[in-house]
Amino acid sequence: MLNRRILRIKAFKVLYSSILSGNVTLSQAESQLEVSCEATRDLYIYMLGIVSPLTKIAQERIESLKSKFNPTEEERNPNMKFAENALARLLDNDEEFQKVFKKKKFDWSQYDLLLKKIMTSVASKDYYAEYMASPERSLAEDCRLFTRIFEEEFVDSEELETLLEEKSLYWNDDLAYSLTWCCKTFRSFASGESWSLLPLYQSEMLKGEGVESDKFFVRKLLQASFAGYEKYSAMVAESVTGWEKERLFSTDVVLIVMGLAEAVTFPTIPLKVSINEYVEISKFYGTPKSRSFVNGLLDRLAQSLVNEGAIRKEGKGLL
């Protein structure tokens, strides 16, 4: 499930918080990393679990309109397509999913107001009207609808992100990634596949020889960055001029340290790949000037370590 970009981000967050606190041991940092990685899969499971509660909101609204005094013909004979969608039934009847969801003690019932707000928003959209007007009734169409809901109602939803951050500190910034996997799961349902708990690391999803372990990668990255922080951060401090020191931002230092640690520790990862990864991460966790700063300084320090022989790559073209 977790690719190397998000694993680098998780290691970065753990290292950054460890440096700020000043009293976190490597063992504690490794434990935090494991919890953080598992939390992303937990969020994926939690968001899959919203399908049934949203469906129930629609069912309750239909029943409420039916029971009111002098309902209209449309209210007496409502369009039940969404209220009877096959995706909710599939997840409700999937023993493995329900077992995992309940084991995590997840529950959406306390967020009834948010669910109603989301359903109201969904019902107002053109894509929902088109879905309801279509005579097609299939799991595939229901999956396509929920993909639109997840993409348009949940991505960049400040209210949802606030709720999730309150539930878990480790869910911060993980929503978009988890939603992507929810949508991939909908596509697999539409093609006839059943639900199963995703492996935590993408390398565990790949078959064949020569697949390098992502779990080993992220743990080794954190260990190398933790152990080499003083050395590599000192290299950064020695390399900046006076005017650069005034805008030196701590996240930039951590990213450069991690880039150097990765370059030294993993001989099969091309140097350009490592540099590009941390430059990309700096766009989201640094200042407006972080991209050029991290790119320039990380490249210069990495080349210095190459010349010293500290960075050695296996194979042609990796430098």
mmCIF file of C-alpha atoms in Angstrom, residues 35-235:
data_model
loop_
_atom_site.group_PDB
_atom_site.id
_atom_site.type_symbol
_atom_site.label_atom_id
_atom_site.label_comp_id
_atom_site.label_asym_id
_atom_site.label_seq_id
_atom_site.Cartn_x
_atom_site.Cartn_y
_atom_site.Cartn_z
ATOM 1 C CA VAL A 35 2.537 3.413 14.158
ATOM 2 C CA SER A 36 2.539 6.121 11.501
ATOM 3 C CA CYS A 37 2.750 3.587 8.664
ATOM 4 C CA GLU A 38 -0.050 1.446 10.061
ATOM 5 C CA ALA A 39 -2.179 4.561 10.588
ATOM 6 C CA THR A 40 -2.409 5.228 6.852
ATOM 7 C CA ARG A 41 -3.924 1.803 6.244
ATOM 8 C CA ASP A 42 -6.244 2.388 9.203
ATOM 9 C CA LEU A 43 -7.453 5.594 7.587
ATOM 10 C CA TYR A 44 -8.107 3.730 4.348
ATOM 11 C CA ILE A 45 -10.270 1.234 6.265
ATOM 12 C CA TYR A 46 -12.041 4.008 8.151
ATOM 13 C CA MET A 47 -12.923 5.883 4.972
ATOM 14 C CA LEU A 48 -14.225 2.723 3.292
ATOM 15 C CA GLY A 49 -16.534 2.451 6.270
ATOM 16 C CA ILE A 50 -18.303 5.705 5.395
ATOM 17 C CA VAL A 51 -20.160 4.085 2.463
ATOM 18 C CA SER A 52 -22.797 2.392 4.597
ATOM 19 C CA PRO A 53 -23.486 5.364 6.939
ATOM 20 C CA LEU A 54 -24.025 7.664 3.947
ATOM 21 C CA THR A 55 -26.399 5.113 2.455
ATOM 22 C CA LYS A 56 -28.321 4.942 5.724
ATOM 23 C CA ILE A 57 -28.707 8.735 5.752
ATOM 24 C CA ALA A 58 -30.357 8.502 2.327
ATOM 25 C CA GLN A 59 -32.622 5.693 3.543
ATOM 26 C CA GLU A 60 -33.667 7.668 6.619
ATOM 27 C CA ARG A 61 -34.515 10.719 4.527
ATOM 28 C CA ILE A 62 -36.699 8.644 2.228
ATOM 29 C CA GLU A 63 -38.569 7.129 5.169
ATOM 30 C CA SER A 64 -39.007 10.543 6.752
ATOM 31 C CA LEU A 65 -40.573 11.959 3.574
ATOM 32 C CA LYS A 66 -42.835 8.939 3.209
ATOM 33 C CA SER A 67 -44.193 9.324 6.719
ATOM 34 C CA LYS A 68 -44.893 13.050 6.593
ATOM 35 C CA PHE A 69 -48.444 14.367 6.334
ATOM 36 C CA ASN A 70 -49.751 14.291 2.764
ATOM 37 C CA PRO A 71 -46.567 13.228 0.937
ATOM 38 C CA THR A 72 -46.240 13.864 -2.779
ATOM 39 C CA GLU A 73 -46.357 11.099 -5.359
ATOM 40 C CA GLU A 74 -42.565 11.272 -5.690
ATOM 41 C CA GLU A 75 -42.189 11.029 -1.917
ATOM 42 C CA ARG A 76 -44.523 8.012 -1.748
ATOM 43 C CA ASN A 77 -42.663 6.285 -4.575
ATOM 44 C CA PRO A 78 -39.076 7.535 -4.305
ATOM 45 C CA ASN A 79 -36.118 6.646 -6.442
ATOM 46 C CA MET A 80 -34.386 3.991 -4.318
ATOM 47 C CA LYS A 81 -31.306 3.590 -6.480
ATOM 48 C CA PHE A 82 -28.788 5.171 -4.113
ATOM 49 C CA ALA A 83 -30.518 3.936 -0.957
ATOM 50 C CA GLU A 84 -30.245 0.384 -2.284
ATOM 51 C CA ASN A 85 -26.761 0.679 -3.800
ATOM 52 C CA ALA A 86 -24.879 -2.584 -4.114
ATOM 53 C CA LEU A 87 -21.589 -1.239 -2.757
ATOM 54 C CA ALA A 88 -22.995 -0.640 0.713
ATOM 55 C CA ARG A 89 -24.532 -4.122 0.740
ATOM 56 C CA LEU A 90 -21.236 -5.633 -0.377
ATOM 57 C CA LEU A 91 -19.274 -3.997 2.441
ATOM 58 C CA ASP A 92 -21.995 -4.687 5.025
ATOM 59 C CA ASN A 93 -21.942 -8.378 4.113
ATOM 60 C CA ASP A 94 -18.182 -8.734 3.806
ATOM 61 C CA GLU A 95 -17.187 -10.638 6.936
ATOM 62 C CA GLU A 96 -13.479 -9.864 6.677
ATOM 63 C CA PHE A 97 -14.015 -6.121 6.223
ATOM 64 C CA GLN A 98 -16.529 -5.961 9.072
ATOM 65 C CA LYS A 99 -14.180 -7.933 11.313
ATOM 66 C CA VAL A 100 -11.265 -5.566 10.654
ATOM 67 C CA PHE A 101 -13.447 -2.448 10.945
ATOM 68 C CA LYS A 102 -14.878 -3.543 14.296
ATOM 69 C CA LYS A 103 -11.520 -4.735 15.584
ATOM 70 C CA LYS A 104 -10.215 -1.205 15.041
ATOM 71 C CA LYS A 105 -13.249 0.060 17.010
ATOM 72 C CA PHE A 106 -14.152 2.412 14.177
ATOM 73 C CA ASP A 107 -17.547 4.082 14.162
ATOM 74 C CA TRP A 108 -19.160 6.883 12.127
ATOM 75 C CA SER A 109 -22.358 7.188 14.178
ATOM 76 C CA GLN A 110 -21.095 10.076 16.299
ATOM 77 C CA TYR A 111 -20.595 12.189 13.178
ATOM 78 C CA ASP A 112 -24.208 12.190 12.062
ATOM 79 C CA LEU A 113 -24.247 15.933 11.346
ATOM 80 C CA LEU A 114 -21.227 15.703 9.062
ATOM 81 C CA LEU A 115 -22.697 12.700 7.256
ATOM 82 C CA LYS A 116 -25.952 14.572 6.641
ATOM 83 C CA LYS A 117 -24.035 17.580 5.368
ATOM 84 C CA ILE A 118 -22.044 15.383 2.982
ATOM 85 C CA MET A 119 -25.197 13.652 1.719
ATOM 86 C CA THR A 120 -26.887 17.001 1.126
ATOM 87 C CA SER A 121 -23.895 18.150 -0.880
ATOM 88 C CA VAL A 122 -23.820 14.928 -2.896
ATOM 89 C CA ALA A 123 -27.539 15.131 -3.670
ATOM 90 C CA SER A 124 -27.097 18.635 -5.076
ATOM 91 C CA LYS A 125 -24.475 17.629 -7.648
ATOM 92 C CA ASP A 126 -25.032 16.985 -11.353
ATOM 93 C CA TYR A 127 -23.120 13.692 -11.233
ATOM 94 C CA TYR A 128 -25.560 12.408 -8.615
ATOM 95 C CA ALA A 129 -28.581 13.523 -10.655
ATOM 96 C CA GLU A 130 -27.182 11.712 -13.695
ATOM 97 C CA TYR A 131 -26.612 8.588 -11.614
ATOM 98 C CA MET A 132 -30.154 8.656 -10.229
ATOM 99 C CA ALA A 133 -31.664 9.254 -13.682
ATOM 100 C CA SER A 134 -29.827 6.344 -15.283
ATOM 101 C CA PRO A 135 -31.842 3.094 -15.446
ATOM 102 C CA GLU A 136 -28.669 1.048 -14.952
ATOM 103 C CA ARG A 137 -28.437 -0.825 -11.684
ATOM 104 C CA SER A 138 -25.049 -2.409 -11.138
ATOM 105 C CA LEU A 139 -22.236 -2.647 -8.648
ATOM 106 C CA ALA A 140 -19.921 -1.094 -11.226
ATOM 107 C CA GLU A 141 -22.090 2.020 -11.534
ATOM 108 C CA ASP A 142 -22.399 2.312 -7.748
ATOM 109 C CA CYS A 143 -18.616 2.063 -7.467
ATOM 110 C CA ARG A 144 -18.203 4.825 -10.046
ATOM 111 C CA LEU A 145 -20.568 7.038 -8.080
ATOM 112 C CA PHE A 146 -18.719 6.550 -4.818
ATOM 113 C CA THR A 147 -15.442 7.218 -6.586
ATOM 114 C CA ARG A 148 -16.859 10.627 -7.582
ATOM 115 C CA ILE A 149 -18.067 11.205 -4.035
ATOM 116 C CA PHE A 150 -14.669 10.370 -2.557
ATOM 117 C CA GLU A 151 -12.851 12.540 -5.090
ATOM 118 C CA GLU A 152 -15.168 15.553 -5.002
ATOM 119 C CA GLU A 153 -16.563 15.602 -1.470
ATOM 120 C CA PHE A 154 -13.633 14.389 0.617
ATOM 121 C CA VAL A 155 -10.459 15.590 -1.098
ATOM 122 C CA ASP A 156 -9.533 19.036 0.296
ATOM 123 C CA SER A 157 -12.444 18.933 2.769
ATOM 124 C CA GLU A 158 -11.245 21.019 5.711
ATOM 125 C CA GLU A 159 -14.081 19.826 7.928
ATOM 126 C CA LEU A 160 -13.264 16.172 7.284
ATOM 127 C CA GLU A 161 -9.535 16.724 7.727
ATOM 128 C CA THR A 162 -10.154 18.457 11.060
ATOM 129 C CA LEU A 163 -12.264 15.530 12.233
ATOM 130 C CA LEU A 164 -9.590 13.040 11.222
ATOM 131 C CA GLU A 165 -6.779 14.992 12.864
ATOM 132 C CA GLU A 166 -8.773 14.987 16.096
ATOM 133 C CA LYS A 167 -9.113 11.214 15.903
ATOM 134 C CA SER A 168 -5.453 10.537 15.174
ATOM 135 C CA LEU A 169 -2.361 12.711 15.014
ATOM 136 C CA TYR A 170 -0.936 10.231 12.532
ATOM 137 C CA TRP A 171 -3.746 10.875 10.029
ATOM 138 C CA ASN A 172 -2.503 14.365 9.284
ATOM 139 C CA ASP A 173 -1.802 14.703 5.528
ATOM 140 C CA ASP A 174 -2.748 11.065 4.818
ATOM 141 C CA LEU A 175 -6.306 11.616 3.583
ATOM 142 C CA ALA A 176 -5.630 12.054 -0.139
ATOM 143 C CA TYR A 177 -3.397 8.976 -0.272
ATOM 144 C CA SER A 178 -5.897 6.823 1.595
ATOM 145 C CA LEU A 179 -8.752 8.016 -0.622
ATOM 146 C CA THR A 180 -6.747 7.010 -3.685
ATOM 147 C CA TRP A 181 -6.610 3.466 -2.365
ATOM 148 C CA CYS A 182 -10.317 3.524 -1.547
ATOM 149 C CA CYS A 183 -11.028 4.391 -5.184
ATOM 150 C CA LYS A 184 -8.691 1.615 -6.346
ATOM 151 C CA THR A 185 -10.673 -0.758 -4.141
ATOM 152 C CA PHE A 186 -13.935 0.389 -5.753
ATOM 153 C CA ARG A 187 -12.478 -0.395 -9.168
ATOM 154 C CA SER A 188 -11.472 -3.855 -7.986
ATOM 155 C CA PHE A 189 -15.009 -4.439 -6.681
ATOM 156 C CA ALA A 190 -16.421 -3.350 -10.033
ATOM 157 C CA SER A 191 -14.246 -5.943 -11.768
ATOM 158 C CA GLY A 192 -15.523 -8.699 -9.505
ATOM 159 C CA GLU A 193 -12.753 -8.918 -6.910
ATOM 160 C CA SER A 194 -13.514 -9.353 -3.226
ATOM 161 C CA TRP A 195 -12.092 -7.263 -0.379
ATOM 162 C CA SER A 196 -8.951 -8.255 1.445
ATOM 163 C CA LEU A 197 -6.706 -6.292 3.777
ATOM 164 C CA LEU A 198 -4.039 -4.546 1.733
ATOM 165 C CA PRO A 199 -0.399 -5.335 2.507
ATOM 166 C CA LEU A 200 1.120 -2.413 4.362
ATOM 167 C CA TYR A 201 4.006 -1.907 1.936
ATOM 168 C CA GLN A 202 3.850 -1.846 -1.851
ATOM 169 C CA SER A 203 6.825 -4.185 -2.108
ATOM 170 C CA GLU A 204 4.650 -6.826 -0.421
ATOM 171 C CA MET A 205 2.149 -6.484 -3.271
ATOM 172 C CA LEU A 206 4.746 -7.245 -5.941
ATOM 173 C CA LYS A 207 5.643 -10.737 -7.044
ATOM 174 C CA GLY A 208 8.932 -12.055 -8.308
ATOM 175 C CA GLU A 209 12.547 -12.114 -7.309
ATOM 176 C CA GLY A 210 14.634 -9.024 -6.721
ATOM 177 C CA VAL A 211 11.892 -6.932 -5.083
ATOM 178 C CA GLU A 212 13.490 -4.825 -2.368
ATOM 179 C CA SER A 213 11.604 -4.549 0.909
ATOM 180 C CA ASP A 214 10.002 -1.156 1.499
ATOM 181 C CA LYS A 215 9.786 -1.929 5.216
ATOM 182 C CA PHE A 216 13.549 -2.452 5.330
ATOM 183 C CA PHE A 217 14.050 0.695 3.245
ATOM 184 C CA VAL A 218 12.141 3.066 5.526
ATOM 185 C CA ARG A 219 13.568 1.633 8.750
ATOM 186 C CA LYS A 220 17.112 1.801 7.388
ATOM 187 C CA LEU A 221 16.487 5.336 6.138
ATOM 188 C CA LEU A 222 15.339 6.491 9.561
ATOM 189 C CA GLN A 223 18.243 4.748 11.287
ATOM 190 C CA ALA A 224 20.827 6.258 8.930
ATOM 191 C CA SER A 225 19.302 9.735 9.176
ATOM 192 C CA PHE A 226 19.081 9.521 12.946
ATOM 193 C CA ALA A 227 22.670 8.324 13.303
ATOM 194 C CA GLY A 228 24.094 10.796 10.796
ATOM 195 C CA TYR A 229 22.108 13.861 11.778
ATOM 196 C CA GLU A 230 24.893 15.687 13.615
ATOM 197 C CA LYS A 231 27.430 15.027 10.859
ATOM 198 C CA TYR A 232 25.193 15.967 7.955
ATOM 199 C CA SER A 233 23.581 18.970 9.656
ATOM 200 C CA ALA A 234 27.079 20.260 10.429
ATOM 201 C CA MET A 235 27.891 19.960 6.721
#
